[in-house]
GROMACS .gro file of C-alpha atoms in nm:
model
  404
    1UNK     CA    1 -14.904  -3.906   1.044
    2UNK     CA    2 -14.855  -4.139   1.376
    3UNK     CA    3 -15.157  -3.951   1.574
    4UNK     CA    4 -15.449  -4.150   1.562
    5UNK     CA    5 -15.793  -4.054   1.665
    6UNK     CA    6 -15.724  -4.060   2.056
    7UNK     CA    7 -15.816  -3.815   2.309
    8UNK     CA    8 -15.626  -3.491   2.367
    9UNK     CA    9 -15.552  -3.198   2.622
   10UNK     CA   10 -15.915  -3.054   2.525
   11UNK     CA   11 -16.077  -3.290   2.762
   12UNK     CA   12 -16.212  -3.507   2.462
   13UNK     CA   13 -16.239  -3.915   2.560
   14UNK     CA   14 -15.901  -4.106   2.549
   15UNK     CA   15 -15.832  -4.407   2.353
   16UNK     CA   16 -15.579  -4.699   2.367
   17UNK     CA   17 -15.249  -4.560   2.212
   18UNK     CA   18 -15.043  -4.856   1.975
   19UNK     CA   19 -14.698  -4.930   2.145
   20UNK     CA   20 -14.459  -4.660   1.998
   21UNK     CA   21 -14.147  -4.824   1.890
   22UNK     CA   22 -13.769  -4.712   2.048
   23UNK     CA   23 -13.679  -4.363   1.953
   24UNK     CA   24 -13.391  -4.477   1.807
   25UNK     CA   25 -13.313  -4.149   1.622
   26UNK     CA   26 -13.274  -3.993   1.927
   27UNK     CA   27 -12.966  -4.186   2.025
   28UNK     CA   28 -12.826  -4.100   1.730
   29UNK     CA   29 -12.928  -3.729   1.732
   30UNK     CA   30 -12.740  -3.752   2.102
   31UNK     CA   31 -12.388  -3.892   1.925
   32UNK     CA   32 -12.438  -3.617   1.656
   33UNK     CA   33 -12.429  -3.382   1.884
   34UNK     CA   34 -12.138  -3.523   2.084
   35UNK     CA   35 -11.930  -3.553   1.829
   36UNK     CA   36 -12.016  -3.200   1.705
   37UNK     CA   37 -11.864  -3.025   2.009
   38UNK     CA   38 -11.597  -3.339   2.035
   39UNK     CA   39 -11.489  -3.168   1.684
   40UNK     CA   40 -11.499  -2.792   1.830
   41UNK     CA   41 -11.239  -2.897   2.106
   42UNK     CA   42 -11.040  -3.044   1.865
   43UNK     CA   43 -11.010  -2.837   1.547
   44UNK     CA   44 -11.095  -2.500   1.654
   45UNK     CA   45 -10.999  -2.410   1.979
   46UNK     CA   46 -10.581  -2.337   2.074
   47UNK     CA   47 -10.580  -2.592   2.313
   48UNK     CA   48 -10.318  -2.843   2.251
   49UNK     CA   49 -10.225  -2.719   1.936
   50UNK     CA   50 -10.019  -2.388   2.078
   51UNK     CA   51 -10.099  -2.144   1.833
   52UNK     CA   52 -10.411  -2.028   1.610
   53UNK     CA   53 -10.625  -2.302   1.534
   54UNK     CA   54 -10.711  -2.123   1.166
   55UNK     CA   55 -10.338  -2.176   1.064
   56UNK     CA   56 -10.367  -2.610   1.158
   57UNK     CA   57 -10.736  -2.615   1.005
   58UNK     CA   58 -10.817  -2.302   0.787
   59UNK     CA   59 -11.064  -2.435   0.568
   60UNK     CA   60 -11.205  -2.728   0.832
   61UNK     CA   61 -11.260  -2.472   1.102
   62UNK     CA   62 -11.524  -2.225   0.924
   63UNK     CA   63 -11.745  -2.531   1.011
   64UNK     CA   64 -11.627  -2.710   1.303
   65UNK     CA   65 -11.611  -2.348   1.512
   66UNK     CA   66 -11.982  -2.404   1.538
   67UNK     CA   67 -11.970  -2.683   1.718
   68UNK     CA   68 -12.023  -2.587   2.033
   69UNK     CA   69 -12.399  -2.579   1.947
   70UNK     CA   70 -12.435  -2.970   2.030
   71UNK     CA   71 -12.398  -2.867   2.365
   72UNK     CA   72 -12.774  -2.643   2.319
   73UNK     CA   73 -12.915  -2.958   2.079
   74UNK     CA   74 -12.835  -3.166   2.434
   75UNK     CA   75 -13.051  -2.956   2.618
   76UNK     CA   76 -13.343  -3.006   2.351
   77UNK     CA   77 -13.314  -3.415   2.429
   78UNK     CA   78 -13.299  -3.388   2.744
   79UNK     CA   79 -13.644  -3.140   2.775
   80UNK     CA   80 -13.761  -3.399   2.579
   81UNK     CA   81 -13.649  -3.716   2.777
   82UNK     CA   82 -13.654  -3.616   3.082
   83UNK     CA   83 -14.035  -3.578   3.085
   84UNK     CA   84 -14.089  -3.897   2.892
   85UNK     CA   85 -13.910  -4.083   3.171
   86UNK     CA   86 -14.052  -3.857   3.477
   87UNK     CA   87 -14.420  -3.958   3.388
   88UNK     CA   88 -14.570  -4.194   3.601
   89UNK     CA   89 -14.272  -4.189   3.841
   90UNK     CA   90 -14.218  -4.112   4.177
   91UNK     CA   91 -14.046  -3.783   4.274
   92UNK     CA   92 -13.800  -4.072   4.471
   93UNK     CA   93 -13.767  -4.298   4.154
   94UNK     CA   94 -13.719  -3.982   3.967
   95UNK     CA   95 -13.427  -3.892   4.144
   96UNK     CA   96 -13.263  -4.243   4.181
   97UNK     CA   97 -13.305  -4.303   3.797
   98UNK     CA   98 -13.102  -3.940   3.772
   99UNK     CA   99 -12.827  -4.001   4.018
  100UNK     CA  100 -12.755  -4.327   3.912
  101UNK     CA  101 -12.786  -4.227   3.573
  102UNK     CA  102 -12.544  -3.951   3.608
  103UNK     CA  103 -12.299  -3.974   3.893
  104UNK     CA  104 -12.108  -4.310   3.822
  105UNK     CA  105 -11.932  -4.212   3.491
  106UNK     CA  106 -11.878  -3.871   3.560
  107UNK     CA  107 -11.700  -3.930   3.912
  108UNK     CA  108 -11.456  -4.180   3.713
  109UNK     CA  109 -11.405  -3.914   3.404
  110UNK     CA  110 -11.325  -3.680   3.676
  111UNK     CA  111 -11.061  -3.898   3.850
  112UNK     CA  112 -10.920  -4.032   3.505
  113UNK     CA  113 -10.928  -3.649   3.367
  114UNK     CA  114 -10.710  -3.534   3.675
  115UNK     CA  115 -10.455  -3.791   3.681
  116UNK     CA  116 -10.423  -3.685   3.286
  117UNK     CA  117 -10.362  -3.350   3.340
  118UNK     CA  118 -10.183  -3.397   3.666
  119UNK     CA  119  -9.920  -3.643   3.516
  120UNK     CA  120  -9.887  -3.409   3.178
  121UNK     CA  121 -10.016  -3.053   3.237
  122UNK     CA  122  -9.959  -2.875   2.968
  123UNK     CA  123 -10.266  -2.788   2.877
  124UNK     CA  124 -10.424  -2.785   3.223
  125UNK     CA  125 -10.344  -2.858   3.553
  126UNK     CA  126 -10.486  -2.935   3.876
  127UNK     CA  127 -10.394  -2.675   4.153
  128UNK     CA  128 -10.525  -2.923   4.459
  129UNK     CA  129 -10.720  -3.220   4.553
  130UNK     CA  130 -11.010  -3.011   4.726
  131UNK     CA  131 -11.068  -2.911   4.347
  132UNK     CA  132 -11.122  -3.255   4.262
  133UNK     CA  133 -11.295  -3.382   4.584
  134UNK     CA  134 -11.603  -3.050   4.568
  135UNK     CA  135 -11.610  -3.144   4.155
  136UNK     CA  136 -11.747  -3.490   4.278
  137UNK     CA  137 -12.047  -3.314   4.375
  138UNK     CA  138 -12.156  -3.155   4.047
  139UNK     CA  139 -12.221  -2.823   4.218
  140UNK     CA  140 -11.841  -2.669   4.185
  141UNK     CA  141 -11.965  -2.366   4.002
  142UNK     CA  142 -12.255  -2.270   4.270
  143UNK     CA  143 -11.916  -2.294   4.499
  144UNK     CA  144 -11.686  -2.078   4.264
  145UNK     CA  145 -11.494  -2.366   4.221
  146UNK     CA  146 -11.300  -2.461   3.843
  147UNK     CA  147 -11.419  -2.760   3.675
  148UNK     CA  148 -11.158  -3.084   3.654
  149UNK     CA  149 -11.243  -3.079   3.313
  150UNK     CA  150 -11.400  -2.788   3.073
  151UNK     CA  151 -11.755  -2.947   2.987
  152UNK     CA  152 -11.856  -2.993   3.355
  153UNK     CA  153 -12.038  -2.637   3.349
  154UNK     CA  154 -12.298  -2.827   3.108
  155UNK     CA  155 -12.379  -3.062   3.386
  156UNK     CA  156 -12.442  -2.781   3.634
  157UNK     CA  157 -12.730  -2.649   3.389
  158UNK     CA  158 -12.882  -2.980   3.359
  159UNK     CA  159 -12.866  -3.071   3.736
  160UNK     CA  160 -13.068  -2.722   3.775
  161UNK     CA  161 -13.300  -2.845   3.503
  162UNK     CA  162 -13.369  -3.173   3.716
  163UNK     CA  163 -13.431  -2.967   4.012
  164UNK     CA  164 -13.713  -2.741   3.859
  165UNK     CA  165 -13.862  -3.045   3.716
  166UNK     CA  166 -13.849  -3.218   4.014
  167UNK     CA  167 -14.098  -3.015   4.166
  168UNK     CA  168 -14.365  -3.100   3.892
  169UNK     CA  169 -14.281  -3.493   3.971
  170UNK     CA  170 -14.346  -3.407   4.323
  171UNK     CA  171 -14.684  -3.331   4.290
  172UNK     CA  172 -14.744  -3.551   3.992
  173UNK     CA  173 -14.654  -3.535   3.580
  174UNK     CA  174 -14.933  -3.463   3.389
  175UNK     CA  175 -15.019  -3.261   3.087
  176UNK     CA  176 -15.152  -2.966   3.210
  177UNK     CA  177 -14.839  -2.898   3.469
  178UNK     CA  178 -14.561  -3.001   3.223
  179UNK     CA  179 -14.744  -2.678   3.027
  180UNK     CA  180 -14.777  -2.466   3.336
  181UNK     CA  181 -14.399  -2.526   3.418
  182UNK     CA  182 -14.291  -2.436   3.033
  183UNK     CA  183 -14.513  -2.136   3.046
  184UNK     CA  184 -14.357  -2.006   3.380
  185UNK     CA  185 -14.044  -2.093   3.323
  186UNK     CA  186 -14.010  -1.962   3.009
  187UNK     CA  187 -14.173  -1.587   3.184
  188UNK     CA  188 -13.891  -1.615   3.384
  189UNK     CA  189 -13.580  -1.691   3.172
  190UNK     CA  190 -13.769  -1.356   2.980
  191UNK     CA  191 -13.816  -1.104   3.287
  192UNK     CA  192 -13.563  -1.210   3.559
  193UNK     CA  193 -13.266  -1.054   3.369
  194UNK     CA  194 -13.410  -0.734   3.414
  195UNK     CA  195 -13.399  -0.790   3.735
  196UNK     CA  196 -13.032  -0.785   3.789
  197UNK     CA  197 -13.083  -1.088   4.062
  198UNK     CA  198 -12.773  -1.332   3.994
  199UNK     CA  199 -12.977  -1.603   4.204
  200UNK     CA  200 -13.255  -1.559   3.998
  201UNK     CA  201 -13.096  -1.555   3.665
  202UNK     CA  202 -12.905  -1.873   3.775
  203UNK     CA  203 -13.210  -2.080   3.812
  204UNK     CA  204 -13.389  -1.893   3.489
  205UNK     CA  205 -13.111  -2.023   3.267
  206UNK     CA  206 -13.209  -1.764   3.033
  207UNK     CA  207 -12.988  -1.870   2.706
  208UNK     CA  208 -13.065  -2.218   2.746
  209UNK     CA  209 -13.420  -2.259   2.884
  210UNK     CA  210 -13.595  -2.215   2.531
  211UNK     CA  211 -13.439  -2.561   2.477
  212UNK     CA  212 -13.541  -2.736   2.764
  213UNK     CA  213 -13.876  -2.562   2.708
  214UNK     CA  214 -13.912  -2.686   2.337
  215UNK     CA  215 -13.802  -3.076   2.447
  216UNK     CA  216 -14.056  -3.063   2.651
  217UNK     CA  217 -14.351  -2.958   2.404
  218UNK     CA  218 -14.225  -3.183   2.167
  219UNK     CA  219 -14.298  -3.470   2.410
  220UNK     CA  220 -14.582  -3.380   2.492
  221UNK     CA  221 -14.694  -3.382   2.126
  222UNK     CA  222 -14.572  -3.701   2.057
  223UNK     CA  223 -14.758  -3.855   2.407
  224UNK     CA  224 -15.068  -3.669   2.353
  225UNK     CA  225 -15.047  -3.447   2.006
  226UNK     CA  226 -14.963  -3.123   1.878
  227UNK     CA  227 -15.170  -2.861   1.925
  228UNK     CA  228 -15.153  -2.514   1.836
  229UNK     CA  229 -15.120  -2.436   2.208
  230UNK     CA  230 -14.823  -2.607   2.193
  231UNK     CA  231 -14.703  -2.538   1.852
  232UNK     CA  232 -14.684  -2.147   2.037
  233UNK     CA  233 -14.469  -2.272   2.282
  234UNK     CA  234 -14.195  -2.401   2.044
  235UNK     CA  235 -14.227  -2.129   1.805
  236UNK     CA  236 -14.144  -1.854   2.123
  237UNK     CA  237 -13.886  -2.131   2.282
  238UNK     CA  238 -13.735  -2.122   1.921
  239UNK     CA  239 -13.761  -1.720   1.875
  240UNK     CA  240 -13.577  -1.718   2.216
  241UNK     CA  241 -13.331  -1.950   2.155
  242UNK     CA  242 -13.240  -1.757   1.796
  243UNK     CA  243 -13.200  -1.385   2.036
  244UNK     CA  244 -12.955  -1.564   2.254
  245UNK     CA  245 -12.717  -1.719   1.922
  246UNK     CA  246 -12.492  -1.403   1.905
  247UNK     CA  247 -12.358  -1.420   2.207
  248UNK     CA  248 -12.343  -1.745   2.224
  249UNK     CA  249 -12.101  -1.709   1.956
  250UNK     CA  250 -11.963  -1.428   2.095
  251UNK     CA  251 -11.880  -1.633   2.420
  252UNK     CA  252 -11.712  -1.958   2.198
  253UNK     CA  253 -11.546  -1.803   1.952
  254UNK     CA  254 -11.525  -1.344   1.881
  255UNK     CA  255 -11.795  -1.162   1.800
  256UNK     CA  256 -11.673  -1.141   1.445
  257UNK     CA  257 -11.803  -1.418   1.269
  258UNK     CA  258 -12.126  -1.476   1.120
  259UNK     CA  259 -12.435  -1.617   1.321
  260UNK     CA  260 -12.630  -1.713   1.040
  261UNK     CA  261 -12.492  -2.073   1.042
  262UNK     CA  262 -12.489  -2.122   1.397
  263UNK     CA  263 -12.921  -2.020   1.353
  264UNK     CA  264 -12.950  -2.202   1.083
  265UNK     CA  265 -12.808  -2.540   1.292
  266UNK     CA  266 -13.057  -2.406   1.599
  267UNK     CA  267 -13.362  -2.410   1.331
  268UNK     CA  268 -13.234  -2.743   1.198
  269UNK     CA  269 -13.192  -2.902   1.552
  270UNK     CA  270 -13.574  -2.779   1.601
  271UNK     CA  271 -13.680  -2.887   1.290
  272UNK     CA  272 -13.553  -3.226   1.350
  273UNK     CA  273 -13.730  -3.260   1.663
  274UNK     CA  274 -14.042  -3.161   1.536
  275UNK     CA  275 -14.044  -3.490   1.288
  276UNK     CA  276 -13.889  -3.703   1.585
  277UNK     CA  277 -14.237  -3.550   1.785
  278UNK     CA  278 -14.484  -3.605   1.519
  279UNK     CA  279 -14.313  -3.947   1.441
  280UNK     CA  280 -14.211  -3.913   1.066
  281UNK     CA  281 -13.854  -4.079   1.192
  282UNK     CA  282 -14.020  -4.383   1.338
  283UNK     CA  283 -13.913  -4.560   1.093
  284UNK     CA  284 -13.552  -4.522   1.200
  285UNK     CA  285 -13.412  -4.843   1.360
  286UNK     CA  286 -13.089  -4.890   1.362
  287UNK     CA  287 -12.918  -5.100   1.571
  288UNK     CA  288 -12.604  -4.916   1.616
  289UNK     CA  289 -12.788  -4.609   1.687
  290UNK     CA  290 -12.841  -4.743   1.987
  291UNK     CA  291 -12.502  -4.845   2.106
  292UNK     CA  292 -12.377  -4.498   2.007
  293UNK     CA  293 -12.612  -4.354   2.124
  294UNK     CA  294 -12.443  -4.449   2.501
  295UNK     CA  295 -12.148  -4.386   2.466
  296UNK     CA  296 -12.276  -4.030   2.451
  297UNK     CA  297 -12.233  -3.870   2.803
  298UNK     CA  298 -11.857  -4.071   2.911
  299UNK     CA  299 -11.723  -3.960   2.573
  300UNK     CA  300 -11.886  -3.613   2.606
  301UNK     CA  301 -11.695  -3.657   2.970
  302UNK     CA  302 -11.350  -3.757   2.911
  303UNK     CA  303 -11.265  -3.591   2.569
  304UNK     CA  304 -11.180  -3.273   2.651
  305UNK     CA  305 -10.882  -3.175   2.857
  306UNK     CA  306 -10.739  -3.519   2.827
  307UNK     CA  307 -10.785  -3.516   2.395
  308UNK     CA  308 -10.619  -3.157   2.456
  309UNK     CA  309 -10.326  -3.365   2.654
  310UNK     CA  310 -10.264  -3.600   2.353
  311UNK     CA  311 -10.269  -3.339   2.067
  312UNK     CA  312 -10.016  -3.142   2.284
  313UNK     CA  313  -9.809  -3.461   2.289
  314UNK     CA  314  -9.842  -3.576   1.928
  315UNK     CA  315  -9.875  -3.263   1.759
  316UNK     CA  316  -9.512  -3.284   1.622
  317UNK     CA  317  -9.529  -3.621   1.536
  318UNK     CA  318  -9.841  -3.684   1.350
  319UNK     CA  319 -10.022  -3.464   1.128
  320UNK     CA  320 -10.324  -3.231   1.185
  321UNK     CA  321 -10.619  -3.439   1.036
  322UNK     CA  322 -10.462  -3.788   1.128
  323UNK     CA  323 -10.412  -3.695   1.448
  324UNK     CA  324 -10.788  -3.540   1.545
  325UNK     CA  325 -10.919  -3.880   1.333
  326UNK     CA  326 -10.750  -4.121   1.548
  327UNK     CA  327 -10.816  -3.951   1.867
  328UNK     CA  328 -11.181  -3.934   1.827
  329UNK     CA  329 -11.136  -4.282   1.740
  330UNK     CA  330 -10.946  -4.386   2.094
  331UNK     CA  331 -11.220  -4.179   2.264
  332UNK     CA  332 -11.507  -4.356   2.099
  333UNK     CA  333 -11.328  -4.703   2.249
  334UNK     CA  334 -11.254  -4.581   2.545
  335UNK     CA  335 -11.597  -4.431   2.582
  336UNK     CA  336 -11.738  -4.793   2.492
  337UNK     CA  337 -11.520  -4.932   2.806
  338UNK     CA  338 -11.653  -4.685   3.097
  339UNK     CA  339 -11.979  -4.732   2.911
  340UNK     CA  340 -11.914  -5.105   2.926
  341UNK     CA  341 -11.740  -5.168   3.314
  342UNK     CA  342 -11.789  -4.842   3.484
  343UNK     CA  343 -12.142  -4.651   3.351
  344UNK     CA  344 -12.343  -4.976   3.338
  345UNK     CA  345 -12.233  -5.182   3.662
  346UNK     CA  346 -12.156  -4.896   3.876
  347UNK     CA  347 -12.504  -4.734   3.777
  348UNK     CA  348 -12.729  -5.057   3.852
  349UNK     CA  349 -12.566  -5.090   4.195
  350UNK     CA  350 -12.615  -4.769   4.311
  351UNK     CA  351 -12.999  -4.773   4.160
  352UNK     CA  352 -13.033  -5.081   4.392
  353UNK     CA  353 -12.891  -4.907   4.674
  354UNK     CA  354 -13.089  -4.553   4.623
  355UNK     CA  355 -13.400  -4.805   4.585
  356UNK     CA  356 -13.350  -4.964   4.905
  357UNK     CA  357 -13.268  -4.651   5.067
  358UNK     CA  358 -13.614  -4.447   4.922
  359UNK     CA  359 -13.849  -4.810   5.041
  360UNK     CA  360 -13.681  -4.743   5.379
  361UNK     CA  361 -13.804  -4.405   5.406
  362UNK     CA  362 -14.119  -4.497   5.270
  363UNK     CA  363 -14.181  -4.792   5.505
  364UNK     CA  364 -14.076  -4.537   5.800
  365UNK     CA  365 -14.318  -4.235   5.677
  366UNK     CA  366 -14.620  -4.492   5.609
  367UNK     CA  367 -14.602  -4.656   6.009
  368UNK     CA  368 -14.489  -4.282   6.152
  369UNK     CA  369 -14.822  -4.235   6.423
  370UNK     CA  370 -15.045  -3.943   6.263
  371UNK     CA  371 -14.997  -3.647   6.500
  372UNK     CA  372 -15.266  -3.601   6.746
  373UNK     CA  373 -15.447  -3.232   6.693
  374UNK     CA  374 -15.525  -3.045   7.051
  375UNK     CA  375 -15.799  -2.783   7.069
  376UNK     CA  376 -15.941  -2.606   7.360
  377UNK     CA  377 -16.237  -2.530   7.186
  378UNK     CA  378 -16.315  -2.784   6.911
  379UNK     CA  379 -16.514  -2.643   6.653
  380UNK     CA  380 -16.789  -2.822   6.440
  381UNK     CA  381 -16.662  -3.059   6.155
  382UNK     CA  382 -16.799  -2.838   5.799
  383UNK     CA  383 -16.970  -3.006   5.655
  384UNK     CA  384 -17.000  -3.091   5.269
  385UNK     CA  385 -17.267  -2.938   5.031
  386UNK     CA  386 -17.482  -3.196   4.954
  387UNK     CA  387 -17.443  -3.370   4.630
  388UNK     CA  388 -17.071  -3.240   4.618
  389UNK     CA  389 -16.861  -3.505   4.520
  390UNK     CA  390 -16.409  -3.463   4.626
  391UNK     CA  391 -16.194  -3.426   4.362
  392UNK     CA  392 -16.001  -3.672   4.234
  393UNK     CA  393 -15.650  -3.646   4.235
  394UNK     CA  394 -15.456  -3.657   3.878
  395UNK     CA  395 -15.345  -3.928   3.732
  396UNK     CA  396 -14.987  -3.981   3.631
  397UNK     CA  397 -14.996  -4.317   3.461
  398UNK     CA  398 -14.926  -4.369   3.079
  399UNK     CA  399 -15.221  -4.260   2.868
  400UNK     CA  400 -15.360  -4.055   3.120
  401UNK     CA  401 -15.471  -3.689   2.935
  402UNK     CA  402 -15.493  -3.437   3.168
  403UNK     CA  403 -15.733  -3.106   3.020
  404UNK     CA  404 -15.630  -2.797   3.050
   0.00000   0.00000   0.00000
């Protein structure tokens, strides 16, 4: 077990904490994932292939048709990330490291996905450039607008997800709020469909919030460690998550087919999480991990509509299983090279720019003049009881527990 004695969200007296090595596992958890809904696209939707995909695959698909269910194991990394990266940080760093993070591959998939399909659209097509240009901003479905390419609604869920948790890195990450925030959050995905509020139920997320939810705990158990408080909070996230599988099938494939597997995958994705949280996959350091581990997000980007594209183009020439192995293939490389010249350059220039941008508005806000209060009548200062002592803000840095 990696928790050593060290103090915890009961209030109890903190300790030192050993460095905890890279989470390694994660990044390949991440490519697992990808590739899982990489293979979904490929093998058992129509798409390129222009008639049933059970006739081209009809033993490979009984799997692969659950593979839209990386797309909900994304959402448990990124509960879980996202908080490990918020704490200590600014709600201005917070959002630089996001942006930056986010923006600079996907505005290139989106350019390189519509000249695809506008070149060779037979599989899609793009009906005019104010489609692309509103895409650029991430928000297209708040705007009823189509996305350039079909994964883009995912981003829309986890640019909502930033926003909630923006407000706890406003007023400061610590234990206690990243709890508060599951808690409430997870009341709401419950009791704002009953409320037949579409603005409501679009920031309640209510199929995909007991993921984000569950990341979350599980990072807190690993920073701090689990608790049955917490343990609670996975265990309904999970309950949650298992209510909304039917029609999550429902929506990817027909109502037909079985759910148990695509449960099963849910409690496996959960499952591995919990031993990445209690650190039993430490241990787990592979270099390569790492690298594919990035090229993650621009080959979750680009492989869609434009893998569609190829298949449509190839499918006469080269064989079923070839064809979907080589692809993935030329989207793993080509994945490497936006990770490589676009992601990585494009990304630290704009974090220098956002950075110089947020010191410039906190330069301007620290020598702003305090405004000058007019009364008529001024009353008496109150005064403090004596002996009381003001409260000390919480702390947000590393190691900090805050009790509950």
């Amino acid at each position: 077990m990696r928790f050593a004695r060290r103090g915890g969200p009961d209030g109890s007296p903190a300790t030192a904490r050993r460095q905890a090595p890279r989470l390694v596992v994660l990044d390949g958890l991440r490519i697992v994932a990808a590739l899982m809904v990489v293979v979904f696209h490929y093998t058992a939707l129509r798409g390129g292939w222009g008639q049933n995909p059970d006739e081209v695959f009809p033993v490979l698909r009984t799997a692969t048709r659950y593979g839209w269910i990386g797309v909900e194991v994304f959402f448990l990394i990124s509960g879980f990330v996202i908080c490990m990266s918020a704490w200590g940080r600014s709600l201005g760093d917070y959002v630089v490291s996001r942006v930056s993070r986010i923006y600079p591959a996907y505005w290139f998939a989106i350019f390189l996905t519509a000249g695809v399909i506008t070149l060779w659209p037979q599989v899609r097509s793009v009906e005019n450039m104010d489609v692309v240009f509103t895409n650029l901003t991430m928000v297209q479905e708040a705007f009823g607008v189509w996305d350039v390419d079909g994964v883009y609604w995912t981003l829309f869920i986890e640019l909502k997800f930033y926003v909630l948790f923006a407000i706890v890195v406003a007023t400061g990450v610590t234990y206690r709020k990243c709890v508060l925030f599951c808690g409430l959050w997870t009341l709401a995905a419950v009791m704002v469909p009953k409320s037949d509020s579409k603005l409501l139920e679009m920031w309640a997320m209510p199929l995909y919030t007991p993921y984000f939810v569950a990341g979350i705990c599980f990072y807190l158990m690993r920073r701090f460690r689990p608790t049955a408080l917490l343990w609670g909070i996975v265990g309904m996230s999970l309950l949650i998550a298992l209510h909304g599988v039917p029609k999550r099938v429902a929506d990817n494939t027909n109502a037909g087919i079985p759910t148990l597997p695509a449960k099963v995958i849910v409690v496996a994705a959960f499952a591995i999480m919990a031993l990445i949280a209690l650190g039993y996959l430490d241990r787990i350091q592979w270099r390569w991990l790492t690298t594919a581990g990035a090229l993650t997000f621009p080959l979750y980007l680009i492989h869609q509509y434009i893998g569609m594209t190829v298949i449509h183009g190839l499918r006469e020439h080269v064989p079923p299983y070839p064809l979907v192995g080589g692809l993935i293939v030329v989207m793993l490389l080509a994945a490497w090279l936006i990770q490589r010249y676009v992601e990585r350059p494009l990304g630290k220039w704009m974090r220098r720019a956002l950075q110089r941008g947020m010191e410039e508005v906190r330069r301007e806000s620290a020598s702003a003049p305090a405004p000058k209060v007019l009364r008529k009548d001024p009353l008496p200062a109150l005064q403090e009881p004596r002996g009381h002592k003001p409260a000390e803000p919480d702390r947000v840095s590393a190691g900090t527990t805050d009790g509950l």
